[in-house]
Amino acid sequence: MAIAQNKPAQNKRAQANRVSWIDPLVLWSLAGLAAFALLPWTALEYGIFDVTGGELLAAYGWSSVNLSLVAVAVFALFMARPWRGLAAPAAHRVDALLAAGAFLGLLAAADGGRVALGYGAAVQLIALGGIAAVALARLGFIRGDAFMTASILIIVGLVILFVFFPISMVFSKVLVDLDGTFTPFAFFDNVTAFGIGRVLVNSLSLAVAVGVSTTILGLVFALYAARVSRRAQGLIKLFSILPIITPPFVIGLSLILIFGRNGTINDLLLALFGDGGLFIGQGNEGWFERSPYIYGFWGIFLAQTLSFTPISFMLLVGMISTTNPALEEASLTMRASDWQTFRHVTFPLIRPGIANAFLLGVIASLADFGNPLVLGGDYDVMATEIYFSIVGAQLDYARAATLGILLLAFSLAAYVIQRQWIGKKSYVTVTGKGGAGGFQPLPRWMRRATAAIAFAWILFTAILYGSILLGGFVVNWGADYTPTLAHYEELWTRGLGYGAWPSFLTTLGFAAVAAPLTAVLGILIAYVTTRRRFLGRNVIDFGAMICFAIPGTVIGVSYVIAFNTPPILLTGSAVIVIISFVFRNMPVGIRAGISALSQIDVSLEEASLTQRAGSMRTIFSVVLPLLRPALISAIVFSFVKSMTSVSAIIFLVTADTQVATTYILGRVEDGDYGQSICYGSVLIITMLAVILVINRVIGRSRTERQTAME
Amino acid sequence: MSNPSASVGVRLEGVTKSFGDTAVLKGIDLAMAPGTLTTLLGPSGCGKTTILRLVAGLEMPTTGRILIGDEDVSLLSASHRDVAMVFQSYALFPHMTVGENVSYGLKVQGVGKEERHARAEAAMASVGLAGYGGRYIDQLSGGQQQRIAVARALILEPKVMLFDEPLSNLDSKLRRQMREDIRRLQQDTGITSVYVTHDQEEALSVSDEVVVISEGAIAQKGTPKHLYRRPVSPFVATFMGDANITTGRVRDLDGVMVVEIDGLRVPIEDAEGLAGERQVALRPESLNLKDIGPGLRGTVRSHAYVGAATEYWVQWGDHELFAIMPASTREFPVGAQVYVDIDPVGVAVIG
Ligand SMILES: Nc1ncnc2c1ncn2[C@@H]1O[C@H](COP(=O)(O)OP(=O)(O)O)[C@@H](O)[C@H]1O
Ligand SMILES: [Mg+2]
């Protein structure tokens, strides 16, 4: 019997099992003590690279008597563990309580003493969390799994620190006055006093209009792609990639190029109807003048419709192509006409999707910052008003906070309705059987109409993107169409320290750091919330939901308010920009994680656990290899989204941490459209290249794997 | 070659498990002797898998203790328990070859490549799949995947092996052979094993001891023969095989215990202390239809020809008796008056 031959090996294994590792509690304590010795305990106001020797010394915990000594005492206590003699669960309980108490105590004392915590303190807090995780696991939490417990503690900590804490600070700006008195009614005073009513009405009417238009267009294109054209893959690809690679105000800019005061249309009309125009007779001079009609409601409306139709399209096309064709066939066999079938069968089946698309359009419009900023004119919406309250001459945090709360409330409400109410009410039946005959054709007029609209849209999009790509090559679009390379030279050929390069490189660096963090954290959140049951999962779920719903501007304003004062002083640093990227793009990672994990049988992980692999080993050897395609695309998408992010970081960047989008925005504000669109097209092309290359790579590794298996 | 001296037992003491408000296990006390194979038998949803997962460390008990040997493992994580599990879905890693799957546990332990290879080959040979190491999982048939799952579980020579309905995805012919193989491997290695199934035939054929579970509690435990002959409840009686449940009177007739059913006396064994009115289970295979008595008098209501046998439904008073007769015997038409005689082997007194 083969098994019996392995006895020597078994003995070896038994010995290996007997090796007693150093207690992880001691390791964590050592880490905490090392952090005290080696790292500055309080924050360095000017960053680690610009600090003077004296400042650095003063920042070390051991340079004076301060709070850090308490932390040192706690770690020393953990090294000794005088309570180690207690029976097992009691000793672990002492560990857990002491670690948690020290953690919260440090934070509270730092806030009370207004100490800005630095790297040393951060490491010590993490070490305390690690100790708590080990102790909790020994008490049987998360199936006795220390790594998972630690991951969960870290996630909960991060969500509290970077989601709940900043938002609560926004509330406190509004609900608590400068003396710290609770003044709940000030909120309503603020709403009326700041003239916010008009902004609210503007935002909401715009959002509803955009919700309607994007839904109708999305439906038309979805019908076209799913039921009319056999070659819809291209359209689907286009719609899925364009919104991701397009920086936020580029569509607005291209609309200005075409429809603006000096835009192409005005030029054309002027040539036809203006003074000396083709159709203007004597005595009619001055009848037509250049007009800024694109600025205001209709301009934003058009830009947002163009920007967000892909969202509703992607949702509806999925829904329409998964309805069961047999239902329509059944209707037709009952002698219903094409139109009756569509009206009474197809349409009701996709109605929940339509409501869903509408709400997503509303949320996207409310959150949009770039388009209203360049096209708004006098038409103020909440997202831009928040910006102007802070960057303008007024610097009015209370007003920004009030608007932020309102904006968050509306987005959250729309999101909750979308998720809880309609999200569940789906009739789509995915049986895996599929009708033999495929879908019935739509009524003929609908086929023609959808094809015509889709064609017009594609043409218009082509014109817009064309104007962006070409606009950078003329002296001054609208005034002087002489071809030139001046803009490109100005931006890109003056060396790495000039023009676009500093902000471009900064952006690449930030995005490169943020993207893997976003993907890993997002997938980890997806993992713990779908794969583990534990106390406090609701905290993570709720935090994730806020990440999904929160408009970027609100993130930005909340970070400015929360991280501008001790104990956590981060404004002005690169760290805060990266963190805001991470939490801004978290939904990308979470979504990718949830959908990929739902394809992986849980028992694979359990098999690994029963093979004595710990959960960390299991994640690296089993989960991640299976998640690899999802992980790579999550990294790519968060990379690309970070590059185009503007609303969340516009308050957070400084001259040193200028990124591409804020640089472009600066050029727009200077009226320098040539350079802005030139920079914009470089961004678009860079991101397109990144996506195409990565898609290639993922695609290839998939096919290789398949051939290997055959 | 078996080595029971190295084996350890498994004990569950007062184990309960609730998911939220639903109590799934309601107090399980169970001791499995070293080196034995114990089957958990019960209908779907009764909590069998949950018991296995508790032993494996994939769930933590709500209350109670779990001991492997003398060690209380209740709060240990799965990776520290020295327990291997064969999953219902096999749970073979699709991104690894067969060899990598089998030697995964060794790799985790840091065993060197040479030794890993040799031991994986040996383990694959022990399940009759030597030389399959280079293939991917989806190049194996269901039965082969099953064997590889067993080989992977065996390779760490765990103290306890758990099988969760390992044969449920195989066709009936393969199932019979696999179950013999598993039984042989278990006896050769002497690893204490827990085997979950909802198929009583499977349970009876592989186990040293069978534990019947009903709604999260133990309905009865014992040797297969004991459970078959002496079920404690109609639930167990019917779960151990088709049974007609009726009542009879157990009495001592000149030193021979008999059960008297409607005047028909059937001798029974091991019936000390059972005297009195009892429920009785009658196995359909041991009911014989005859033209003449003695027997329970009834009328044939319907019959069905099922290949090797014929099934009869006989109206007997206000009962309907289900009987299975070998196809070789003569047929009774519907409406025929018959006597149903009872073979003592197929009588189980409940209680
Ligand atoms: N993770 C879980 N959460 C909630 N209920 C569960 C969970 N796992 C099992 N159950 C419930 O516990 C009961 C027993 O399940 P299980 O042990 O899988 O039954 P069996 O293996 O006997 O078919 C079922 O009703 C099942 O729905
Ligand atoms: Mg089960």
Coordinates of N, CA, C and O in Angstrom, one line a residue, chain A residues 368-423:
Chain A
D368 N -21.6 65.0 -11.5 CA -20.7 65.6 -12.5 C -20.2 67.0 -12.1 O -21.0 67.9 -11.8
F369 N -18.9 67.1 -12.3 CA -18.3 68.4 -11.9 C -17.7 69.1 -13.1 O -17.8 70.3 -13.3
G370 N -17.0 68.3 -14.0 CA -16.3 68.8 -15.1 C -17.1 69.6 -16.1 O -16.8 70.7 -16.5
N371 N -18.2 69.0 -16.6 CA -19.0 69.6 -17.6 C -19.7 70.9 -17.1 O -19.6 71.9 -17.8
P372 N -20.3 70.9 -15.9 CA -20.9 72.2 -15.5 C -19.8 73.3 -15.3 O -20.1 74.4 -15.5
L373 N -18.6 72.8 -14.9 CA -17.6 73.8 -14.7 C -17.2 74.5 -15.9 O -17.1 75.8 -15.9
V374 N -17.1 73.8 -17.1 CA -16.7 74.5 -18.3 C -17.8 75.1 -19.0 O -17.7 76.0 -19.8
L375 N -19.0 74.5 -18.9 CA -20.1 74.9 -19.7 C -21.2 75.7 -18.9 O -22.2 76.2 -19.5
G376 N -21.1 75.7 -17.6 CA -22.2 76.2 -16.7 C -22.6 77.6 -17.0 O -23.8 77.9 -17.0
G377 N -21.6 78.5 -17.2 CA -22.0 79.9 -17.3 C -22.7 80.3 -16.0 O -22.1 80.1 -14.9
D378 N -23.9 80.9 -16.1 CA -24.6 81.3 -14.9 C -25.3 80.2 -14.2 O -26.0 80.4 -13.2
Y379 N -25.4 79.0 -14.9 CA -26.2 78.0 -14.4 C -25.5 77.2 -13.3 O -24.7 76.3 -13.6
D380 N -25.7 77.5 -12.1 CA -24.9 76.9 -11.0 C -25.6 75.6 -10.6 O -26.8 75.5 -10.4
V381 N -24.7 74.6 -10.4 CA -25.2 73.3 -9.8 C -24.5 73.0 -8.5 O -23.4 73.7 -8.3
M382 N -24.9 72.0 -7.8 CA -24.4 71.8 -6.5 C -22.9 71.5 -6.5 O -22.1 72.1 -5.8
A383 N -22.5 70.6 -7.5 CA -21.1 70.2 -7.5 C -20.2 71.4 -7.7 O -19.1 71.5 -7.1
T384 N -20.5 72.3 -8.6 CA -19.7 73.4 -8.9 C -19.8 74.4 -7.8 O -18.8 75.1 -7.4
E385 N -20.9 74.6 -7.2 CA -21.1 75.6 -6.1 C -20.2 75.2 -4.9 O -19.6 76.1 -4.2
I386 N -20.1 73.9 -4.6 CA -19.2 73.5 -3.6 C -17.8 73.9 -3.8 O -17.1 74.5 -3.0
Y387 N -17.4 73.7 -5.1 CA -16.0 74.1 -5.5 C -15.8 75.6 -5.3 O -14.9 76.1 -4.7
F388 N -16.8 76.4 -5.8 CA -16.6 77.9 -5.7 C -16.7 78.4 -4.3 O -16.1 79.4 -4.0
S389 N -17.4 77.6 -3.4 CA -17.4 78.0 -2.0 C -16.1 77.9 -1.4 O -15.8 78.6 -0.4
I390 N -15.3 77.0 -1.9 CA -14.0 76.8 -1.2 C -12.8 77.5 -1.9 O -12.0 78.1 -1.3
V391 N -12.8 77.4 -3.3 CA -11.7 78.0 -4.0 C -11.9 79.5 -4.3 O -10.9 80.2 -4.5
G392 N -13.1 79.9 -4.2 CA -13.4 81.3 -4.5 C -12.8 82.2 -3.5 O -12.1 81.8 -2.5
A393 N -13.2 83.5 -3.6 CA -12.7 84.4 -2.6 C -13.3 84.2 -1.2 O -12.8 84.5 -0.2
Q394 N -14.5 83.5 -1.2 CA -15.3 83.4 0.0 C -14.7 82.4 1.1 O -14.8 82.7 2.2
L395 N -14.1 81.3 0.6 CA -13.6 80.2 1.5 C -14.6 80.0 2.6 O -14.4 80.2 3.8
D396 N -15.8 79.5 2.2 CA -16.9 79.3 3.1 C -17.2 77.8 3.3 O -17.9 77.2 2.6
Y397 N -16.5 77.3 4.4 CA -16.6 75.8 4.6 C -18.1 75.4 5.0 O -18.5 74.4 4.6
A398 N -18.8 76.3 5.7 CA -20.1 75.9 6.1 C -21.0 75.8 4.9 O -21.8 74.9 4.8
R399 N -20.9 76.7 4.0 CA -21.7 76.6 2.8 C -21.3 75.4 2.0 O -22.2 74.6 1.5
A400 N -20.0 75.1 1.8 CA -19.6 74.0 1.1 C -20.1 72.7 1.8 O -20.6 71.8 1.1
A401 N -20.0 72.7 3.1 CA -20.5 71.5 3.8 C -22.0 71.3 3.7 O -22.5 70.2 3.4
T402 N -22.8 72.4 3.7 CA -24.2 72.3 3.6 C -24.5 71.7 2.2 O -25.3 70.8 2.1
L403 N -23.9 72.3 1.2 CA -24.2 71.8 -0.2 C -23.7 70.3 -0.3 O -24.4 69.5 -0.9
G404 N -22.6 70.0 0.3 CA -22.1 68.6 0.3 C -23.1 67.7 0.9 O -23.3 66.6 0.3
I405 N -23.6 68.0 2.0 CA -24.6 67.1 2.7 C -25.8 66.9 1.8 O -26.3 65.8 1.6
L406 N -26.3 68.0 1.2 CA -27.5 67.9 0.3 C -27.2 67.0 -0.9 O -27.9 66.1 -1.2
L407 N -26.0 67.3 -1.5 CA -25.6 66.5 -2.7 C -25.5 65.0 -2.3 O -26.0 64.1 -3.0
L408 N -24.9 64.7 -1.2 CA -24.7 63.3 -0.8 C -26.1 62.7 -0.5 O -26.3 61.6 -0.9
A409 N -27.0 63.5 0.1 CA -28.3 62.9 0.5 C -29.0 62.6 -0.8 O -29.6 61.5 -0.9
F410 N -29.0 63.5 -1.8 CA -29.7 63.1 -3.0 C -29.1 61.9 -3.7 O -29.8 61.0 -4.2
S411 N -27.8 61.9 -3.8 CA -27.2 60.8 -4.5 C -27.4 59.4 -3.8 O -27.8 58.4 -4.4
L412 N -27.3 59.5 -2.5 CA -27.5 58.3 -1.7 C -29.0 57.8 -1.8 O -29.2 56.6 -2.0
A413 N -29.9 58.8 -1.8 CA -31.3 58.4 -1.9 C -31.5 57.7 -3.3 O -32.1 56.6 -3.3
A414 N -31.0 58.3 -4.3 CA -31.2 57.8 -5.7 C -30.6 56.4 -5.7 O -31.1 55.4 -6.3
Y415 N -29.4 56.3 -5.1 CA -28.7 55.0 -5.1 C -29.4 53.9 -4.4 O -29.5 52.8 -4.9
V416 N -29.9 54.3 -3.2 CA -30.6 53.3 -2.4 C -31.9 52.8 -3.1 O -32.2 51.6 -3.2
I417 N -32.6 53.8 -3.7 CA -33.8 53.4 -4.5 C -33.4 52.4 -5.6 O -34.0 51.4 -5.8
Q418 N -32.3 52.8 -6.3 CA -31.9 52.0 -7.4 C -31.5 50.6 -7.0 O -31.9 49.6 -7.6
R419 N -30.8 50.5 -5.9 CA -30.3 49.2 -5.4 C -31.4 48.3 -4.8 O -31.6 47.2 -5.1
Q420 N -32.1 48.9 -3.8 CA -33.0 48.1 -2.9 C -34.3 47.9 -3.6 O -34.9 46.8 -3.5
W421 N -34.8 48.8 -4.3 CA -36.2 48.7 -4.8 C -36.3 48.1 -6.2 O -36.9 47.1 -6.4
I422 N -35.5 48.7 -7.1 CA -35.6 48.3 -8.4 C -34.6 47.2 -8.7 O -34.9 46.2 -9.5
G423 N -33.4 47.3 -8.1 CA -32.4 46.3 -8.4 C -32.9 44.8 -8.2 O -32.5 43.9 -8.9

